[in-house]
Tab-separated table of C-alpha atoms in Angstrom:
chain	number	residue	atom	x	y	z
I	1	MET	CA	10.871	53.718	173.897
I	2	SER	CA	13.860	54.440	176.064
I	3	ARG	CA	14.913	57.690	177.621
I	4	GLY	CA	17.791	59.719	176.172
I	5	LYS	CA	19.827	62.831	176.996
I	6	PHE	CA	20.994	65.922	175.177
I	7	ASN	CA	24.774	65.795	174.750
I	8	THR	CA	25.675	69.463	175.094
I	9	GLY	CA	29.238	68.985	176.268
I	10	GLU	CA	28.433	70.761	179.530
I	11	LYS	CA	25.578	69.070	181.335
I	12	GLU	CA	23.090	66.372	180.503
I	13	THR	CA	19.399	67.185	180.389
I	14	PRO	CA	17.101	64.134	180.499
I	15	ILE	CA	14.632	63.952	177.658
I	16	ASN	CA	11.957	61.511	176.627
I	17	LEU	CA	12.784	60.047	173.236
I	18	ASP	CA	9.076	59.567	172.542
I	19	ALA	CA	8.565	63.299	172.967
I	20	VAL	CA	11.340	63.984	170.509
I	21	ALA	CA	9.866	61.507	168.059
I	22	VAL	CA	6.463	63.135	167.967
I	23	GLY	CA	7.664	66.721	168.221
I	24	ASP	CA	8.844	68.615	171.261
I	25	ASP	CA	8.025	72.250	172.034
I	26	VAL	CA	11.734	72.991	172.476
I	27	GLY	CA	12.811	71.412	169.200
I	28	HIS	CA	13.941	68.183	167.573
I	29	ILE	CA	17.208	66.264	167.846
I	30	LEU	CA	18.321	64.960	164.453
I	31	ASP	CA	21.800	63.603	165.212
I	32	VAL	CA	21.705	60.216	166.956
I	33	HIS	CA	25.129	60.966	168.488
I	34	GLN	CA	23.535	63.798	170.473
I	35	LEU	CA	21.258	61.244	172.150
I	36	ARG	CA	22.849	59.253	174.938
I	37	THR	CA	20.717	56.189	175.532
I	38	ASP	CA	21.274	52.637	176.719
I	39	SER	CA	18.827	51.268	174.157
I	40	GLU	CA	19.397	50.155	170.579
I	41	ASP	CA	15.793	51.003	169.726
I	42	VAL	CA	16.484	54.426	168.235
I	43	LYS	CA	15.894	54.076	164.502
I	44	SER	CA	17.980	56.197	162.158
I	45	ALA	CA	18.101	56.936	158.436
I	46	ALA	CA	20.366	55.157	155.965
I	47	ASP	CA	23.233	57.534	156.822
I	48	GLY	CA	23.367	55.992	160.295
I	49	HIS	CA	23.190	59.240	162.273
I	50	THR	CA	19.911	61.014	161.394
I	51	VAL	CA	17.165	60.198	163.916
I	52	LEU	CA	13.882	59.204	162.287
I	53	ILE	CA	11.101	61.456	163.578
I	54	PRO	CA	8.535	60.108	164.228
I	55	GLN	CA	9.977	56.689	165.015
I	56	PRO	CA	8.301	54.289	162.556
I	57	SER	CA	6.397	51.228	163.746
I	58	THR	CA	7.216	47.666	162.711
I	59	ASP	CA	3.996	47.519	160.686
I	60	LEU	CA	4.637	47.254	156.930
I	61	ASN	CA	1.312	49.060	156.362
I	62	ASP	CA	2.661	52.120	158.192
I	63	PRO	CA	3.042	54.775	155.438
I	64	LEU	CA	6.414	55.731	156.927
I	65	ASN	CA	7.581	52.211	156.015
I	66	TRP	CA	6.349	52.327	152.418
I	67	PRO	CA	9.004	51.973	149.671
I	68	PRO	CA	10.587	55.285	148.582
I	69	LEU	CA	9.147	54.854	145.081
I	70	LYS	CA	5.579	54.690	146.394
I	71	LYS	CA	6.155	57.717	148.632
I	72	HIS	CA	7.527	59.813	145.789
I	73	ILE	CA	4.738	58.763	143.423
I	74	ILE	CA	2.270	60.093	145.997
I	75	LEU	CA	4.304	63.312	146.338
I	76	PHE	CA	4.290	63.654	142.534
I	77	VAL	CA	0.522	63.154	142.305
I	78	ILE	CA	-0.366	65.623	145.073
I	79	SER	CA	2.056	68.175	143.549
I	80	VAL	CA	0.431	67.820	140.119
I	81	VAL	CA	-3.083	68.056	141.578
I	82	ALA	CA	-1.980	71.024	143.747
I	83	PHE	CA	-0.694	72.711	140.572
I	84	MET	CA	-4.187	72.879	139.040
I	85	PRO	CA	-6.195	75.284	141.290
I	86	ASP	CA	-4.023	78.347	140.673
I	87	PHE	CA	-3.416	77.341	137.063
I	88	ALA	CA	-7.183	77.227	136.493
I	89	SER	CA	-7.701	80.418	138.462
I	90	SER	CA	-5.003	82.415	136.671
I	91	ILE	CA	-6.016	81.592	133.088
I	92	GLY	CA	-8.924	83.959	133.691
I	93	VAL	CA	-6.401	86.796	133.969
I	94	VAL	CA	-5.832	86.585	130.202
I	95	THR	CA	-9.238	85.322	129.000
I	96	LEU	CA	-10.618	88.501	130.588
I	97	LEU	CA	-9.487	90.430	127.489
I	98	PRO	CA	-11.784	88.715	124.921
I	99	GLN	CA	-14.560	88.242	127.506
I	100	VAL	CA	-14.815	92.014	127.931
I	101	LEU	CA	-15.664	92.258	124.223
I	102	GLN	CA	-18.004	89.251	124.160
I	103	TRP	CA	-20.112	90.111	127.215
I	104	HIS	CA	-19.777	93.914	127.027
I	105	LYS	CA	-18.624	94.144	130.644
I	106	SER	CA	-15.868	96.239	132.178
I	107	PRO	CA	-12.550	94.564	133.080
I	108	ASN	CA	-13.328	95.196	136.747
I	109	THR	CA	-16.661	93.338	136.450
I	110	ILE	CA	-15.085	90.352	134.701
I	111	GLN	CA	-12.414	90.420	137.401
I	112	HIS	CA	-15.106	89.578	139.973
I	113	THR	CA	-15.206	86.020	138.611
I	114	LEU	CA	-11.554	85.682	139.573
I	115	ALA	CA	-12.234	87.162	143.023
I	116	GLY	CA	-15.052	84.666	143.607
I	117	ASN	CA	-12.883	81.808	142.443
I	118	ILE	CA	-10.029	82.813	144.763
I	119	PHE	CA	-12.368	83.262	147.764
I	120	CYS	CA	-13.732	79.744	147.318
I	121	LEU	CA	-10.223	78.315	147.113
I	122	GLY	CA	-9.836	79.272	150.782
I	123	ALA	CA	-13.290	78.080	151.828
I	124	GLY	CA	-12.913	74.804	149.948
I	125	GLY	CA	-9.540	74.217	151.585
I	126	LEU	CA	-10.982	74.298	155.106
I	127	PHE	CA	-13.864	72.016	154.101
I	128	SER	CA	-11.606	69.491	152.380
I	129	VAL	CA	-9.275	69.239	155.382
I	130	TRP	CA	-11.921	68.537	158.020
I	131	LEU	CA	-13.733	66.138	155.693
I	132	SER	CA	-10.408	64.336	155.133
I	133	ALA	CA	-9.932	64.001	158.896
I	134	TYR	CA	-13.269	62.189	159.187
I	135	PHE	CA	-13.769	60.303	155.905
I	136	GLY	CA	-10.097	59.774	154.984
I	137	ARG	CA	-7.591	61.528	152.722
I	138	LEU	CA	-8.111	59.397	149.615
I	139	PRO	CA	-11.920	59.489	149.111
I	140	ILE	CA	-12.064	63.280	149.613
I	141	LEU	CA	-9.170	63.777	147.180
I	142	THR	CA	-10.994	61.571	144.656
I	143	PHE	CA	-14.383	63.262	145.066
I	144	PHE	CA	-13.095	66.839	145.009
I	145	THR	CA	-10.908	66.168	141.946
I	146	SER	CA	-13.860	64.665	140.079
I	147	MET	CA	-15.970	67.742	140.888
I	148	ALA	CA	-13.120	70.015	139.768
I	149	LEU	CA	-13.163	68.170	136.448
I	150	GLY	CA	-16.895	68.759	135.998
I	151	THR	CA	-16.808	72.440	136.933
I	152	SER	CA	-13.847	73.072	134.614
I	153	ALA	CA	-15.868	71.667	131.710
I	154	TRP	CA	-18.744	73.913	132.778
I	155	CYS	CA	-16.446	76.963	132.571
I	156	ALA	CA	-15.516	76.002	129.010
I	157	ALA	CA	-19.120	75.408	127.955
I	158	ALA	CA	-20.624	78.519	129.635
I	159	THR	CA	-22.551	80.729	127.230
I	160	SER	CA	-23.360	83.611	129.578
I	161	PHE	CA	-21.441	85.675	132.087
I	162	GLU	CA	-23.672	84.505	134.947
I	163	SER	CA	-23.156	80.820	134.106
I	164	TYR	CA	-19.421	81.337	133.731
I	165	MET	CA	-19.180	83.104	137.098
I	166	ALA	CA	-21.073	80.316	138.894
I	167	ALA	CA	-18.805	77.698	137.318
I	168	ARG	CA	-15.646	79.606	138.280
I	169	ILE	CA	-16.748	79.907	141.907
I	170	LEU	CA	-17.541	76.193	142.230
I	171	SER	CA	-14.341	75.285	140.397
I	172	GLY	CA	-12.322	77.116	143.047
I	173	PHE	CA	-14.113	75.328	145.887
I	174	PHE	CA	-13.454	71.805	144.603
I	175	SER	CA	-10.033	72.151	142.980
I	176	ILE	CA	-8.117	73.163	146.125
I	177	VAL	CA	-7.993	69.788	147.899
I	178	ALA	CA	-4.319	68.866	147.273
I	179	GLN	CA	-3.137	72.412	147.949
I	180	ALA	CA	-4.890	72.720	151.294
I	181	GLY	CA	-4.180	69.137	152.304
I	182	GLY	CA	-0.727	68.651	150.824
I	183	LEU	CA	1.003	68.920	154.196
I	184	MET	CA	-1.178	66.056	155.480
I	185	PHE	CA	0.256	63.678	152.905
I	186	ILE	CA	3.825	64.893	153.460
I	187	GLN	CA	3.496	64.492	157.233
I	188	ASP	CA	1.920	61.045	156.815
I	189	ILE	CA	4.620	59.478	154.616
I	190	PHE	CA	7.890	61.388	155.165
I	191	PHE	CA	10.130	61.838	158.197
I	192	PHE	CA	10.889	65.163	159.844
I	193	HIS	CA	14.313	65.621	158.239
I	194	GLU	CA	12.755	65.109	154.779
I	195	HIS	CA	9.986	67.685	155.163
I	196	PRO	CA	11.606	70.913	153.865
I	197	ARG	CA	12.676	69.442	150.521
I	198	LYS	CA	9.352	67.674	149.986
I	199	ILE	CA	7.452	70.833	150.915
I	200	ASN	CA	9.671	72.762	148.516
I	201	ILE	CA	8.722	70.432	145.634
I	202	TRP	CA	5.007	70.648	146.442
I	203	SER	CA	5.176	74.438	146.993
I	204	GLY	CA	7.094	74.867	143.745
I	205	ALA	CA	4.173	73.408	141.812
I	206	ILE	CA	1.777	75.768	143.611
I	207	ILE	CA	3.822	78.938	143.127
I	208	THR	CA	4.653	78.217	139.461
I	209	SER	CA	1.077	77.429	138.431
I	210	PRO	CA	-0.448	80.950	138.469
I	211	TYR	CA	2.178	82.049	135.924
I	212	LEU	CA	2.109	79.037	133.642
I	213	GLY	CA	-1.662	79.526	133.439
I	214	PRO	CA	-1.578	82.991	131.810
I	215	LEU	CA	1.434	81.942	129.724
I	216	CYS	CA	-0.504	79.073	128.143
I	217	ALA	CA	-3.749	81.053	127.933
I	218	ALA	CA	-2.070	83.952	126.121
I	219	PHE	CA	-0.678	81.721	123.398
I	220	ILE	CA	-4.031	79.956	122.982
I	221	ILE	CA	-6.199	83.070	122.654
I	222	ASN	CA	-3.661	84.483	120.230
I	223	LYS	CA	-4.812	81.771	117.788
I	224	THR	CA	-8.326	80.760	118.845
I	225	ASP	CA	-11.304	81.505	121.135
I	226	TRP	CA	-11.088	81.755	124.922
I	227	PRO	CA	-13.229	78.625	125.743
I	228	VAL	CA	-10.396	76.505	124.299
I	229	VAL	CA	-8.268	77.619	127.271
I	230	PHE	CA	-10.744	76.050	129.675
I	231	TRP	CA	-11.048	72.895	127.560
I	232	VAL	CA	-7.273	72.538	127.896
I	233	ASN	CA	-7.653	73.016	131.646
I	234	THR	CA	-10.380	70.343	131.645
I	235	GLY	CA	-8.042	67.912	129.893
I	236	LEU	CA	-5.284	68.555	132.442
I	237	THR	CA	-7.745	68.093	135.317
I	238	ALA	CA	-8.841	64.796	133.756
I	239	VAL	CA	-5.199	63.675	133.800
I	240	CYS	CA	-5.043	64.583	137.510
I	241	PHE	CA	-8.192	62.562	138.175
I	242	LEU	CA	-6.696	59.543	136.413
I	243	LEU	CA	-3.480	59.889	138.421
I	244	VAL	CA	-5.476	59.948	141.659
I	245	ILE	CA	-7.549	56.857	140.900
I	246	GLY	CA	-4.590	55.032	139.368
I	247	LEU	CA	-1.746	55.776	141.786
I	248	MET	CA	-2.887	57.240	145.110
I	249	ASP	CA	-3.498	55.370	148.356
I	250	GLU	CA	-4.827	56.193	151.813
I	251	THR	CA	-2.080	57.645	154.046
I	252	ILE	CA	-3.920	57.950	157.381
I	253	TYR	CA	-2.314	55.794	160.069
I	254	ASN	CA	-3.453	56.067	163.675
I	255	ARG	CA	-0.241	55.830	165.732
I	256	THR	CA	-2.161	55.744	169.008
I	257	LEU	CA	-3.434	52.232	168.236
I	258	PRO	CA	-1.376	49.091	168.980
I	259	ARG	CA	-0.338	47.149	165.919
I	260	ASP	CA	-2.802	44.326	166.583
I	261	GLN	CA	-5.662	46.854	166.532
I	262	GLN	CA	-4.640	48.562	163.298
I	263	PRO	CA	-7.112	48.167	160.406
I	264	VAL	CA	-5.821	45.716	157.793
I	265	PRO	CA	-5.923	47.195	154.248
I	266	LYS	CA	-7.878	44.987	151.847
I	267	SER	CA	-8.644	46.791	148.596
I	268	ARG	CA	-7.263	50.069	147.265
I	269	TRP	CA	-10.428	50.497	145.203
I	270	LEU	CA	-12.553	50.272	148.347
I	271	ARG	CA	-10.286	52.849	149.983
I	272	LEU	CA	-10.640	55.040	146.894
I	273	ILE	CA	-14.390	55.419	147.485
I	274	GLY	CA	-13.998	55.548	151.275
I	275	PHE	CA	-15.621	52.203	152.116
I	276	GLU	CA	-12.748	50.840	154.209
I	277	GLN	CA	-12.270	54.181	155.977
I	278	TRP	CA	-15.973	54.263	156.843
I	279	GLN	CA	-15.832	50.760	158.316
I	280	ASN	CA	-12.963	51.847	160.564
I	281	ARG	CA	-14.425	55.231	161.554
I	282	HIS	CA	-14.781	54.061	165.197
I	283	SER	CA	-10.985	54.268	165.526
I	284	ARG	CA	-10.968	57.954	164.578
I	285	MET	CA	-12.641	61.123	165.797
I	286	THR	CA	-16.326	62.000	165.584
I	287	PHE	CA	-17.744	64.260	162.882
I	288	VAL	CA	-18.047	67.210	165.289
I	289	GLN	CA	-14.472	66.706	166.482
I	290	ALA	CA	-13.307	66.766	162.861
I	291	ILE	CA	-15.162	70.040	162.251
I	292	MET	CA	-13.478	71.598	165.287
I	293	ARG	CA	-9.936	70.787	164.106
I	294	PRO	CA	-9.485	73.941	161.942
I	295	VAL	CA	-10.941	76.080	164.762
I	296	ILE	CA	-8.533	74.622	167.310
I	297	ALA	CA	-5.648	75.107	164.868
I	298	VAL	CA	-6.260	78.816	164.225
I	299	SER	CA	-6.655	79.424	167.970
I	300	LYS	CA	-2.906	78.810	168.218
I	301	LEU	CA	-1.266	82.222	167.862
I	302	PRO	CA	1.641	81.068	165.632
I	303	VAL	CA	-0.873	79.658	163.120
I	304	ALA	CA	-2.941	82.855	163.150
I	305	LEU	CA	0.130	85.096	162.778
I	306	CYS	CA	1.561	83.045	159.901
I	307	THR	CA	-1.816	83.269	158.170
I	308	VAL	CA	-1.746	87.069	158.556
I	309	TYR	CA	1.862	87.226	157.292
I	310	TYR	CA	0.939	85.237	154.194
I	311	PHE	CA	-2.175	87.381	153.674
I	312	LEU	CA	-0.112	90.566	153.755
I	313	ASN	CA	2.476	89.244	151.304
I	314	PHE	CA	0.601	87.049	148.865
I	315	ALA	CA	-2.063	89.714	148.308
I	316	TRP	CA	0.399	91.748	146.243
I	317	VAL	CA	1.736	88.694	144.399
I	318	ILE	CA	-1.787	87.913	143.195
I	319	GLY	CA	-2.559	91.607	142.733
I	320	VAL	CA	0.352	92.002	140.317
I	321	ASN	CA	-0.436	88.772	138.504
I	322	ALA	CA	-4.143	89.585	138.162
I	323	THR	CA	-3.581	93.039	136.676
I	324	ILE	CA	-0.238	92.881	134.841
I	325	SER	CA	-1.923	91.909	131.561
I	326	ILE	CA	-4.048	95.064	131.761
I	327	TRP	CA	-1.043	97.339	132.363
I	328	LEU	CA	1.100	95.674	129.706
I	329	THR	CA	-1.611	95.900	127.044
I	330	SER	CA	-2.531	99.497	127.884
I	331	ILE	CA	0.983	100.912	128.483
I	332	TYR	CA	3.149	98.768	126.194
I	333	LYS	CA	0.481	97.642	123.677
I	334	PHE	CA	1.300	93.990	124.259
I	335	THR	CA	-0.496	91.423	122.118
I	336	PRO	CA	-1.579	88.028	123.555
I	337	TYR	CA	1.598	86.545	122.072
I	338	ASN	CA	3.718	89.195	123.842
I	339	LEU	CA	1.938	88.427	127.110
I	340	GLY	CA	2.677	84.732	126.710
I	341	MET	CA	6.385	85.408	126.256
I	342	PHE	CA	6.411	87.833	129.203
I	343	TYR	CA	5.040	85.197	131.576
I	344	PHE	CA	8.208	83.157	131.212
I	345	ALA	CA	9.759	85.683	133.643
I	346	PRO	CA	7.718	84.804	136.764
I	347	VAL	CA	7.952	81.107	135.877
I	348	ILE	CA	11.754	81.457	135.927
I	349	GLY	CA	11.453	83.332	139.233
I	350	SER	CA	9.471	80.515	140.851
I	351	ILE	CA	11.915	77.892	139.560
I	352	LEU	CA	14.845	79.942	140.901
I	353	GLY	CA	13.144	80.174	144.308
I	354	ALA	CA	12.531	76.407	144.321
I	355	VAL	CA	16.124	75.613	143.341
I	356	LEU	CA	17.552	77.970	145.979
I	357	GLY	CA	15.156	76.591	148.581
I	358	HIS	CA	16.154	72.999	147.839
I	359	TRP	CA	19.470	73.634	149.594
I	360	LEU	CA	18.887	76.855	151.521
I	361	HIS	CA	16.354	75.539	154.044
I	362	ASP	CA	18.446	72.494	154.901
I	363	LEU	CA	21.660	74.540	155.156
I	364	VAL	CA	20.049	76.988	157.572
I	365	ALA	CA	18.656	74.116	159.669
I	366	LEU	CA	22.061	72.378	159.707
I	367	HIS	CA	23.836	75.573	160.769
I	368	HIS	CA	21.272	76.158	163.513
I	369	SER	CA	21.535	72.590	164.844
I	370	ARG	CA	25.335	72.822	165.048
I	371	ARG	CA	25.020	75.957	167.169
I	372	HIS	CA	22.344	74.387	169.416
I	373	ALA	CA	23.752	70.961	170.341
I	374	GLY	CA	22.075	69.128	167.477
I	375	ARG	CA	18.632	70.567	168.226
I	376	ILE	CA	16.431	72.240	165.598
I	377	GLU	CA	13.752	74.580	166.905
I	378	PRO	CA	10.713	75.277	164.691
I	379	GLU	CA	11.561	78.995	164.737
I	380	ALA	CA	14.813	78.203	162.914
I	381	ARG	CA	12.724	77.583	159.792
I	382	LEU	CA	11.771	81.277	159.740
I	383	ILE	CA	15.340	82.559	159.361
I	384	VAL	CA	15.195	82.392	155.566
I	385	THR	CA	12.248	84.810	155.478
I	386	TRP	CA	14.809	87.521	156.212
I	387	ILE	CA	16.116	86.809	152.727
I	388	ALA	CA	12.669	86.517	151.150
I	389	THR	CA	11.043	89.656	152.611
I	390	PRO	CA	13.603	92.209	151.301
I	391	ILE	CA	13.514	90.576	147.857
I	392	MET	CA	9.727	90.942	147.738
I	393	ALA	CA	9.725	94.494	149.103
I	394	VAL	CA	12.324	95.815	146.647
I	395	SER	CA	10.643	94.035	143.750
I	396	ILE	CA	7.234	95.567	144.486
I	397	LEU	CA	8.660	99.067	144.814
I	398	VAL	CA	10.597	98.878	141.547
I	399	LEU	CA	7.536	97.468	139.753
I	400	GLY	CA	5.511	100.515	140.771
I	401	PHE	CA	8.090	102.970	139.400
I	402	ALA	CA	8.680	100.891	136.260
I	403	LEU	CA	4.985	100.739	135.343
I	404	GLU	CA	4.216	104.362	136.288
I	405	ARG	CA	7.141	105.731	134.283
I	406	ALA	CA	6.977	103.163	131.466
I	407	TRP	CA	10.489	101.857	131.949
I	408	HIS	CA	11.609	99.037	129.678
I	409	TYR	CA	9.380	95.990	130.073
I	410	MET	CA	12.404	93.800	130.817
I	411	ILE	CA	12.805	95.663	134.132
I	412	ILE	CA	9.207	94.724	134.940
I	413	ALA	CA	9.939	91.114	133.989
I	414	VAL	CA	13.036	90.903	136.203
I	415	PHE	CA	11.416	92.354	139.304
I	416	MET	CA	8.191	90.419	138.870
I	417	ALA	CA	10.402	87.310	138.811
I	418	GLY	CA	12.106	88.596	141.972
I	419	GLN	CA	8.777	88.966	143.777
I	420	VAL	CA	7.835	85.406	142.850
I	421	CYS	CA	11.248	84.069	143.909
I	422	GLY	CA	10.819	85.729	147.320
I	423	ILE	CA	7.337	84.347	147.955
I	424	MET	CA	8.525	80.874	146.918
I	425	ILE	CA	11.233	80.912	149.597
I	426	ALA	CA	8.836	82.329	152.217
I	427	THR	CA	6.170	79.718	151.409
I	428	THR	CA	8.420	76.753	152.181
I	429	ALA	CA	9.683	78.460	155.338
I	430	LEU	CA	6.206	79.123	156.738
I	431	ASN	CA	4.885	75.659	155.935
I	432	SER	CA	7.965	74.013	157.442
I	433	TYR	CA	7.687	76.144	160.590
I	434	LEU	CA	4.040	75.299	161.173
I	435	LEU	CA	4.508	71.609	160.367
I	436	ASP	CA	7.435	71.424	162.829
I	437	SER	CA	5.390	73.254	165.470
I	438	TYR	CA	2.144	71.311	165.053
I	439	PRO	CA	2.739	68.009	163.222
I	440	GLU	CA	-0.557	66.692	164.602
I	441	GLY	CA	-2.386	69.479	162.709
I	442	SER	CA	-0.594	69.184	159.361
I	443	GLY	CA	-3.736	69.523	157.255
I	444	GLU	CA	-5.227	72.304	159.335
I	445	VAL	CA	-2.141	74.553	159.356
I	446	GLY	CA	-1.791	74.032	155.595
I	447	ALA	CA	-5.424	74.961	155.072
I	448	TRP	CA	-5.049	78.176	157.058
I	449	ILE	CA	-2.003	79.156	155.004
I	450	VAL	CA	-4.190	78.686	151.918
I	451	VAL	CA	-6.840	80.894	153.549
I	452	GLY	CA	-4.255	83.632	154.108
I	453	ARG	CA	-3.109	83.413	150.500
I	454	THR	CA	-6.574	83.294	148.957
I	455	MET	CA	-8.088	86.000	151.151
I	456	GLY	CA	-5.167	88.234	150.241
I	457	GLY	CA	-5.750	87.470	146.582
I	458	PHE	CA	-9.510	88.001	146.955
I	459	MET	CA	-8.926	91.427	148.477
I	460	ALA	CA	-6.273	92.434	145.942
I	461	THR	CA	-8.301	91.458	142.869
I	462	TYR	CA	-11.219	93.526	144.130
I	463	VAL	CA	-9.288	96.696	144.985
I	464	GLU	CA	-6.186	96.749	142.760
I	465	ILE	CA	-7.576	98.251	139.542
I	466	GLU	CA	-9.685	100.985	141.146
I	467	TRP	CA	-6.944	101.730	143.690
I	468	VAL	CA	-4.363	102.259	140.932
I	469	GLU	CA	-6.755	104.379	138.868
I	470	ARG	CA	-7.430	106.572	141.887
I	471	SER	CA	-3.926	106.901	143.396
I	472	GLY	CA	-1.439	105.930	140.685
I	473	LEU	CA	0.931	103.003	140.435
I	474	VAL	CA	3.832	104.464	142.410
I	475	LYS	CA	1.738	105.353	145.475
I	476	VAL	CA	-0.123	102.048	145.446
I	477	PHE	CA	3.009	99.938	145.123
I	478	ALA	CA	4.809	102.046	147.757
I	479	VAL	CA	2.020	101.273	150.241
I	480	GLN	CA	2.243	97.589	149.317
I	481	THR	CA	5.997	97.699	149.890
I	482	ALA	CA	5.494	99.232	153.333
I	483	ILE	CA	2.963	96.509	154.225
I	484	THR	CA	5.407	93.810	153.081
I	485	VAL	CA	8.168	95.269	155.269
I	486	ALA	CA	5.781	95.608	158.228
I	487	ALA	CA	4.775	91.949	157.844
I	488	GLY	CA	8.410	91.056	158.509
I	489	PHE	CA	7.929	92.141	162.121
I	490	ILE	CA	5.444	89.281	162.528
I	491	VAL	CA	8.292	86.882	161.786
I	492	ALA	CA	10.551	88.727	164.230
I	493	PHE	CA	7.875	88.431	166.917
I	494	LEU	CA	7.570	84.672	166.344
I	495	GLN	CA	11.324	84.176	166.407
I	496	ILE	CA	11.566	85.947	169.773
I	497	PHE	CA	8.382	84.753	171.485
I	498	GLY	CA	7.243	81.775	169.378
I	499	GLU	CA	8.647	79.046	171.618
I	500	ARG	CA	7.165	80.577	174.768
I	501	ILE	CA	3.788	81.022	173.061
I	502	ARG	CA	3.748	77.390	171.911
I	503	GLN	CA	4.637	76.150	175.382
I	504	MET	CA	1.994	78.371	176.956
I	505	GLN	CA	-0.807	77.397	174.558
I	506	GLY	CA	0.182	73.753	174.314
I	507	ARG	CA	-0.359	71.338	171.446
I	508	MET	CA	-3.574	70.955	169.468
I	509	ASN	CA	-4.440	67.733	171.303
I	510	PHE	CA	-6.792	66.265	168.730
I	511	PRO	CA	-8.571	63.021	169.763
I	512	THR	CA	-6.644	61.093	167.049
C-alpha cells in the first residue's frame, strides 16, 4: 500500500496508509480527500470519499467483501442471541415472587440464584472469547448456544431450589457467548466507519432484554405457574440455536497471510462443528497464546478503566431492575399484571437511547473529524458519555426520593427509563472507544466490558436489599448517584491522557 499525507492546510505530515487502515494510535482518517497519495489503491465506500478501514483484500472469501445482506443477517443473529442472556437472567426478578412461597425461602435467598447467574455471565464471556480465538467463532457460538438451550430447559424442569440454582448458574455461563463476543463479529465483517451504528443495534438488543424479560414474566405468572416462564425462554433459545445453525458462518480471516495461503472454505456444516477451523489451526495462535489474550487486553489501562467505569454504572442499573418488583409490590401493592405494564417504561427508555445513539455517535464523530483535519481519535467516542452520565445520575437520585416518599409510580417509570436511556448511550460509546483503540482485541475488550457489567450486577444483587433495609432508599440511591458522578472522572482522565497511555503501552500485539 502506498504512503499518504494528512492534508491539514498548513503542513503535510507523512503517514503510512497501512497504519491508518489497521488503526493508528493517533486516530483514523475517514475522508479520502484528506489523504494525498500518488496511488489509486486507496479503496473507499460507495459514497466515493469514505476510506475503508481496514482496506479489504481482493479475496471474495474475505468477510469484509461479503454481500451486505449476508453481513446484516449475521448482525441480526448475533443481536438476537445476545438478547437472550439478560432476558433469561431478568425473568428471575419476577419469578422470585411465587418461588418465595413455593420453597419457603426469603426474597434475599432466592435472589442469590440471580447473583450466581450474573457472576457466571462474566466468567463465561471470558471463556467463550479465548476459546473462539483458538477453535473459531462459529463452533463456539454453536456449542455454547446448544448448552444454553439445555440449561434453560433444566431451569424450567427444576423441582427443588438447589437444582434450580445450579441450572441458573450454568445457564449464565453458556448463554453469554454472543454478548461477550459480539464485537468480534462486528470487527470481522464491518468497516471502521460502520462500527458505531452496528454496535448500537447489537447493544440495543442487550440493554432492552433485561426489561422485556420481567415484562413477559409478569404477564405469564399473572395467569399460570412460574416454570412456564422458563419454558418460554427455552423456546426462544431454541429459535436462537436454529438461527445459528441455519444462517451463521465463520468470520475469522487472518489478514497476515497472503491470499494464496488463505484456507479455502469448503463446507459451512464442517465449519459449524469446527472441523475446518481445526484443520487450519496451524495458521493461528497456540492454545496458551489464546488463553493469554484476555490477560494482555486487561493489562492495557484504557481497557481496565472502561471496565471499572461500566462496573460503577451498570451495578445500579441492575440493582434497580433486580429489586424494583419488590418495592413496587410492597409500597404500591402492584400485582403481576401491574408489574408487566410498568416494565414498558424501561423498554421505551432503551429504545429511546438506541434511536438517539443511531445518529448521535456519528454526528459527534463527524464534528470531531471536521475540527481535526478529517482525523477521528478513539477518545472522541467518549464525548457522548458527558450526556449519558448526568442522565443516569439524576435518574438514580430521583428514583431514591420517589420510592422513599411514595411519589406517583409514573415518576418512577419516567426516571427508570431515563437511567436505561443513559446506560444505552454510554454502552455504545465505550464499546466504540475500545474497538477503535484495540481493533485487534475486539473480542477481548468486549468480554471485559461484560465482566464490568456482570460483576457490578453481581455485587448489586447481593447488597441492594439489605443495604436499603439498613440505610433507607434515599441514602442508598444518593450514594449510588455520587458513585455514578465520580465514575465520570474516569472518562475525563481517558480523554486527557488516553492517547498518551495507548502510545506508551502499545498495541496488544497478538500472534494472529
